[in-house]
PDB file of C-alpha atoms in Angstrom:
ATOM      1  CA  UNK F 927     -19.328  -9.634 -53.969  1.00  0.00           C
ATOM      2  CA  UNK F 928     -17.793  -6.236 -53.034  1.00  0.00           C
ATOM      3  CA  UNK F 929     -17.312  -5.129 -49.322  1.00  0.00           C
ATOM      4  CA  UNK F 930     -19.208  -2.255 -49.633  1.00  0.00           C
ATOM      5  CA  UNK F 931     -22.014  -4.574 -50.465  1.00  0.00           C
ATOM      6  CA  UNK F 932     -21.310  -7.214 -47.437  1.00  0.00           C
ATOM      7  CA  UNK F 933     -21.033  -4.617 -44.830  1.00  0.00           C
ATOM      8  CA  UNK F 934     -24.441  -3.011 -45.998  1.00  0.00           C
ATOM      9  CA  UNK F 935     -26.278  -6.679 -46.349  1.00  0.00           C
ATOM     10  CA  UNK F 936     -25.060  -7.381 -43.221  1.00  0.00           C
ATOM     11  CA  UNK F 937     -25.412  -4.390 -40.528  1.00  0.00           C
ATOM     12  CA  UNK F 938     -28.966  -3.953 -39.187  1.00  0.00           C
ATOM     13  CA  UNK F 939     -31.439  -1.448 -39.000  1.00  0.00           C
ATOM     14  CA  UNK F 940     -30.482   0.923 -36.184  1.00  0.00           C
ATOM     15  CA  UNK F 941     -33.780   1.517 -35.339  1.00  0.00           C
ATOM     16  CA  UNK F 942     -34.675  -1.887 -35.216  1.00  0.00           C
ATOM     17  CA  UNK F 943     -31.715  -3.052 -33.402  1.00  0.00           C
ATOM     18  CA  UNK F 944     -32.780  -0.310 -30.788  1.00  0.00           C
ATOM     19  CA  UNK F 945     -36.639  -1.701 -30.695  1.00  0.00           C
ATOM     20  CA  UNK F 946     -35.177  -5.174 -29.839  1.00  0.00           C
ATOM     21  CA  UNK F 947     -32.773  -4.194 -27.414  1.00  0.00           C
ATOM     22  CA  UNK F 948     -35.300  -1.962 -25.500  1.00  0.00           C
ATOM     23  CA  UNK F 949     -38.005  -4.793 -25.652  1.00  0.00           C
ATOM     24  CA  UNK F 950     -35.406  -7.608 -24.219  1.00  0.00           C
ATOM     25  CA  UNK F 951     -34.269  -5.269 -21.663  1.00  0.00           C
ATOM     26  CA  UNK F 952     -37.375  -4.771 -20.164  1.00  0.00           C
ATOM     27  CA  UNK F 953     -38.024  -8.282 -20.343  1.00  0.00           C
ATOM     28  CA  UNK F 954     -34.612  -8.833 -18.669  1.00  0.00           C
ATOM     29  CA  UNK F 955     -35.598  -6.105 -15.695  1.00  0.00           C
ATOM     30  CA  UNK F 956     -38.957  -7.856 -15.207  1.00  0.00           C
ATOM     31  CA  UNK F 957     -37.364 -11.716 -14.897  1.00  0.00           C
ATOM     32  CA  UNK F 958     -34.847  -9.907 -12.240  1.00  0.00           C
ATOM     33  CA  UNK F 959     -36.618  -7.615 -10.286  1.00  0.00           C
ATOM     34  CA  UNK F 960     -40.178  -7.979 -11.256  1.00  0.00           C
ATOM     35  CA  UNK F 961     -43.041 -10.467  -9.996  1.00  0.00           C
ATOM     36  CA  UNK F 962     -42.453 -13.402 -12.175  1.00  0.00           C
ATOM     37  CA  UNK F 963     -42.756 -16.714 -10.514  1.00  0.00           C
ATOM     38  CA  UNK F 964     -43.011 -20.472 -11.063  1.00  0.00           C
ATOM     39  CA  UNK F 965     -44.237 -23.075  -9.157  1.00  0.00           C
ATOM     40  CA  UNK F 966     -41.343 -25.176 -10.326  1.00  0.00           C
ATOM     41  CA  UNK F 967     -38.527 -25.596  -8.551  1.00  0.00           C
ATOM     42  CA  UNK F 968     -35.386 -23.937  -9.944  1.00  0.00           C
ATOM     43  CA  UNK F 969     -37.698 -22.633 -13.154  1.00  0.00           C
ATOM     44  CA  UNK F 970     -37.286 -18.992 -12.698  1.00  0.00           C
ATOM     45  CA  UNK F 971     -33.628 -19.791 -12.535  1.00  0.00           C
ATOM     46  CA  UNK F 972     -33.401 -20.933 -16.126  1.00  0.00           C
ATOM     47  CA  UNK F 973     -35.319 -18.767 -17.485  1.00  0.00           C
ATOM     48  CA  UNK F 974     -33.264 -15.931 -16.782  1.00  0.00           C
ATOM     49  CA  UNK F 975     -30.080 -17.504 -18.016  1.00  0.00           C
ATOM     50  CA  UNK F 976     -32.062 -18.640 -21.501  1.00  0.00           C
ATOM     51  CA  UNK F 977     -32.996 -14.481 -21.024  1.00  0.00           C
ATOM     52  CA  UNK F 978     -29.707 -13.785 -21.157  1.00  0.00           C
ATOM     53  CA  UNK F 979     -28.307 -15.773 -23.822  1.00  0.00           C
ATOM     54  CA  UNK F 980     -31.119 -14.279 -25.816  1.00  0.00           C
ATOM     55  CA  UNK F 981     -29.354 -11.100 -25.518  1.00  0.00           C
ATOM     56  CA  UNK F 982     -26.148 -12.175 -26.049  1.00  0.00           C
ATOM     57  CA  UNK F 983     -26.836 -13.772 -29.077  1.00  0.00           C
ATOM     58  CA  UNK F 984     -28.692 -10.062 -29.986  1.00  0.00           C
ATOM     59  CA  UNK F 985     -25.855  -8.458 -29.434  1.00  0.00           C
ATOM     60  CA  UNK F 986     -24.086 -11.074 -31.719  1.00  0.00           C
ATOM     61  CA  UNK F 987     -26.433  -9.961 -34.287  1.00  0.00           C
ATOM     62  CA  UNK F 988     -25.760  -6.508 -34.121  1.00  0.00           C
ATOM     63  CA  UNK F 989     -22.676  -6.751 -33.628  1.00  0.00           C
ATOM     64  CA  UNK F 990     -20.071  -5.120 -36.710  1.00  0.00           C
ATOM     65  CA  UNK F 991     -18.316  -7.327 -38.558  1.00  0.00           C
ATOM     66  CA  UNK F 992     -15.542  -5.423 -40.307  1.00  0.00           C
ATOM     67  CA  UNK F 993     -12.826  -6.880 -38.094  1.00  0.00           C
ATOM     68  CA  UNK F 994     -13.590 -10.534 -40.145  1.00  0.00           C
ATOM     69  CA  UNK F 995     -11.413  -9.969 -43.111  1.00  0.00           C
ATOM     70  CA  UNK F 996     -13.697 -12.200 -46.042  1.00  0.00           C
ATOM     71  CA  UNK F 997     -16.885 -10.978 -47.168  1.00  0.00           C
ATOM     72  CA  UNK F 998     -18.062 -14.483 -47.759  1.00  0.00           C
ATOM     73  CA  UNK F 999     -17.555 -14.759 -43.531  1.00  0.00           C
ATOM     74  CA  UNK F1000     -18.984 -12.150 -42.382  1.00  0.00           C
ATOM     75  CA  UNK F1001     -22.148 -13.438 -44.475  1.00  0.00           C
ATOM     76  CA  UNK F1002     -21.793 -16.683 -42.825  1.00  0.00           C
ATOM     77  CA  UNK F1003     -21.489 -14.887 -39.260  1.00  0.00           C
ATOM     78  CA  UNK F1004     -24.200 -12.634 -39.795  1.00  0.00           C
ATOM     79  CA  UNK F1005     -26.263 -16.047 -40.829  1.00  0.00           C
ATOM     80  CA  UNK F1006     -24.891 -18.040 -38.091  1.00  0.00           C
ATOM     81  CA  UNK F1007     -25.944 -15.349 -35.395  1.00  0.00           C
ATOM     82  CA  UNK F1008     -29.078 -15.774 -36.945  1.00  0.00           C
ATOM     83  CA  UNK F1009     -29.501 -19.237 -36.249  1.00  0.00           C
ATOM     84  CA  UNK F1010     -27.831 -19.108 -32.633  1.00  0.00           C
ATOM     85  CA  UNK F1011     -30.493 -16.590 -31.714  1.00  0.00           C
ATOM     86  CA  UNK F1012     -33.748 -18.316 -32.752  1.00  0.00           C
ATOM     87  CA  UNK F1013     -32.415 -21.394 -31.347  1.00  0.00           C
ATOM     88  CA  UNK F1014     -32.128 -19.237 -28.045  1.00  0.00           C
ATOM     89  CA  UNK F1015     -35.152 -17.630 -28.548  1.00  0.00           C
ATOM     90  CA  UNK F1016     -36.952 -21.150 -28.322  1.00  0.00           C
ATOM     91  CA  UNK F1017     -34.784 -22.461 -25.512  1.00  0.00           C
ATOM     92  CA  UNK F1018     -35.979 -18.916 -23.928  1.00  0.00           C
ATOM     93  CA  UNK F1019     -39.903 -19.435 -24.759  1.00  0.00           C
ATOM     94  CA  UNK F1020     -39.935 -23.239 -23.541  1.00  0.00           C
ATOM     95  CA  UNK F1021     -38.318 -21.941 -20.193  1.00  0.00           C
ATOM     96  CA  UNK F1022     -40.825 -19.300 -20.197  1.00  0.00           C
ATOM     97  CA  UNK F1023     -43.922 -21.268 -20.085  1.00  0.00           C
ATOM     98  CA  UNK F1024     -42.946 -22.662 -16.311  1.00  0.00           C
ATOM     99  CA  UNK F1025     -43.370 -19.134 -15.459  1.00  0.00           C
ATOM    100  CA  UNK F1026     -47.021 -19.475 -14.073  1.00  0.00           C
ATOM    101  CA  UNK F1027     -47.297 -16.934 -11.329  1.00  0.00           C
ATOM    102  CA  UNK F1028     -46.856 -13.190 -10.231  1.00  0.00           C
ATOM    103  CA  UNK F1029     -48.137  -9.708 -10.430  1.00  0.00           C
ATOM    104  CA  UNK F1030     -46.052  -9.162 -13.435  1.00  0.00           C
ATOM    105  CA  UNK F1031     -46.496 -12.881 -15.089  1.00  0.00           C
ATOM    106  CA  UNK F1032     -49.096 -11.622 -17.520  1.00  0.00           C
ATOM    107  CA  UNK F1033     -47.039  -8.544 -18.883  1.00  0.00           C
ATOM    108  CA  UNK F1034     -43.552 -10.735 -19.536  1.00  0.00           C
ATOM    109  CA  UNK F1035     -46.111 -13.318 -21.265  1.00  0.00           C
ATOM    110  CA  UNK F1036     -47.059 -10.380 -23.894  1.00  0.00           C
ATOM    111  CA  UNK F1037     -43.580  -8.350 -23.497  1.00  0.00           C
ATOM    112  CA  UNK F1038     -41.733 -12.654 -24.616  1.00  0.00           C
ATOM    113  CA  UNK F1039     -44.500 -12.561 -27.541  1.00  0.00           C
ATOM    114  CA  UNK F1040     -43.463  -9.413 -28.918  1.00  0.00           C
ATOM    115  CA  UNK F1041     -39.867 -10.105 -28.429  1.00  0.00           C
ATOM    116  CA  UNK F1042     -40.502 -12.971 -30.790  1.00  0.00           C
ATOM    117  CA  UNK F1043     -42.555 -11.393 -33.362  1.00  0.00           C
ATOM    118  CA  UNK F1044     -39.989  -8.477 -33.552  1.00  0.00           C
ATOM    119  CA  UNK F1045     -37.647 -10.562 -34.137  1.00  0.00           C
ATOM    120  CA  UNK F1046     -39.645 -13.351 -36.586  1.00  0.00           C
ATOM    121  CA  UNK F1047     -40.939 -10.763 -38.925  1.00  0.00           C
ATOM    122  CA  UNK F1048     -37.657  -9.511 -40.244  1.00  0.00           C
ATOM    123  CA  UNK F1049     -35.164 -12.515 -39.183  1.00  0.00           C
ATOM    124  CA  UNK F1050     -36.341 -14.477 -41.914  1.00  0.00           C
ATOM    125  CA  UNK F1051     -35.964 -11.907 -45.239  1.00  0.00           C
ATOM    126  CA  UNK F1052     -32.889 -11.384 -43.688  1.00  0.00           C
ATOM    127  CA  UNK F1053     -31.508 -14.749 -43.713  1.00  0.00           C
ATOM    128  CA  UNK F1054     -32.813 -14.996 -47.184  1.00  0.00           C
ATOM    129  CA  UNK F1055     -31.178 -12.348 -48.634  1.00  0.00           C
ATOM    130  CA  UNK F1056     -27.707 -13.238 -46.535  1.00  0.00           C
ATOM    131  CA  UNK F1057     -28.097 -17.183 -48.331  1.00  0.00           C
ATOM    132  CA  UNK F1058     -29.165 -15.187 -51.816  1.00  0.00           C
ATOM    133  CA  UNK F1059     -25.556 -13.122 -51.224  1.00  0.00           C
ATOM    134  CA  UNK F1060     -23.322 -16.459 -50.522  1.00  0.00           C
ATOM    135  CA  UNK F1061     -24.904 -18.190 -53.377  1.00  0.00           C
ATOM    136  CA  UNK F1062     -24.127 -15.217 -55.882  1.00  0.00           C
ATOM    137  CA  UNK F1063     -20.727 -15.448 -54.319  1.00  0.00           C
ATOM    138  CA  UNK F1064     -20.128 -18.922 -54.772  1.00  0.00           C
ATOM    139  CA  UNK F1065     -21.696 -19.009 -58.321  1.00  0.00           C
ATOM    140  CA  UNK F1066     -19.263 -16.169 -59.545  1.00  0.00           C
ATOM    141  CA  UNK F1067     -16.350 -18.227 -57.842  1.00  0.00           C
ATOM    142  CA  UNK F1068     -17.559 -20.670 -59.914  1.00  0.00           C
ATOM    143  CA  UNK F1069     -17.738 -18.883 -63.529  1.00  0.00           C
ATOM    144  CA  UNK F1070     -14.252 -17.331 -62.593  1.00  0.00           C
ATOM    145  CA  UNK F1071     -12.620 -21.178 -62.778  1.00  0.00           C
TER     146      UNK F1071
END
């Protein structure tokens, strides 16, 4: 595995990496300033920090990884960002469903949904093809013994 190879597998789409972090920041705007409530207690609350972790583990996801010096890591960091973030994407939809109220309630609802699909229709080829790379990896570690 060459680093020419690992630094292409593993930066994102510009363009897509711009779609998601438009989407989540108008999500972000609406849970802060717009009219999204809860009847629960303390609800509202949570849901913006599990809306912010969301984007932190974006921007983890994004993020370059040329300052790790092993291909074989940066693989594994681009994978484990992977995880992290559809982990907090799930905290971030169960905290979502207490929202029940507000002018704007309706549009975060639909804005959350395609947040996730954005996300869940290229996360997963992605993933694959960063475990396809660390398996070729390991299997020419392997043949070189």
């Amino acid at each position: 595995m060459n680093t020419d190879e690992v630094r292409q597998a593993v930066t994102l789409d510009p363009v897509w990496v711009a779609e998601l972090r438009a989407q989540w920041t108008t999500l972000m705007e609406l849970a802060v300033w717009g009219e999204v409530k809860s009847s629960r207690m303390g609800a509202a609350t949570r849901m913006r920090k599990r809306l912010l972790d969301v984007g932190e583990k974006l921007r983890s996801l994004a993020a370059d990884r040329d300052w790790i010096p092993h291909p074989r890591e940066q693989v594994k960091n681009a994978l484990g960002s992977a995880f992290s973030l559809k982990d907090a994407l799930l905290q971030f939809e169960r905290a979502a469903q207490d929202m029940d109220g507000g002018n704007d309630s309706a549009v975060f609802g639909e804005l959350a949904v395609q947040l996730h699909q954005s996300l869940l229709t290229r996360l997963p080829e992605l993933e694959n093809s960063w475990a396809a790379l660390l398996d070729s990896q390991y299997l020419d570690e392997e043949s070189d013994d």
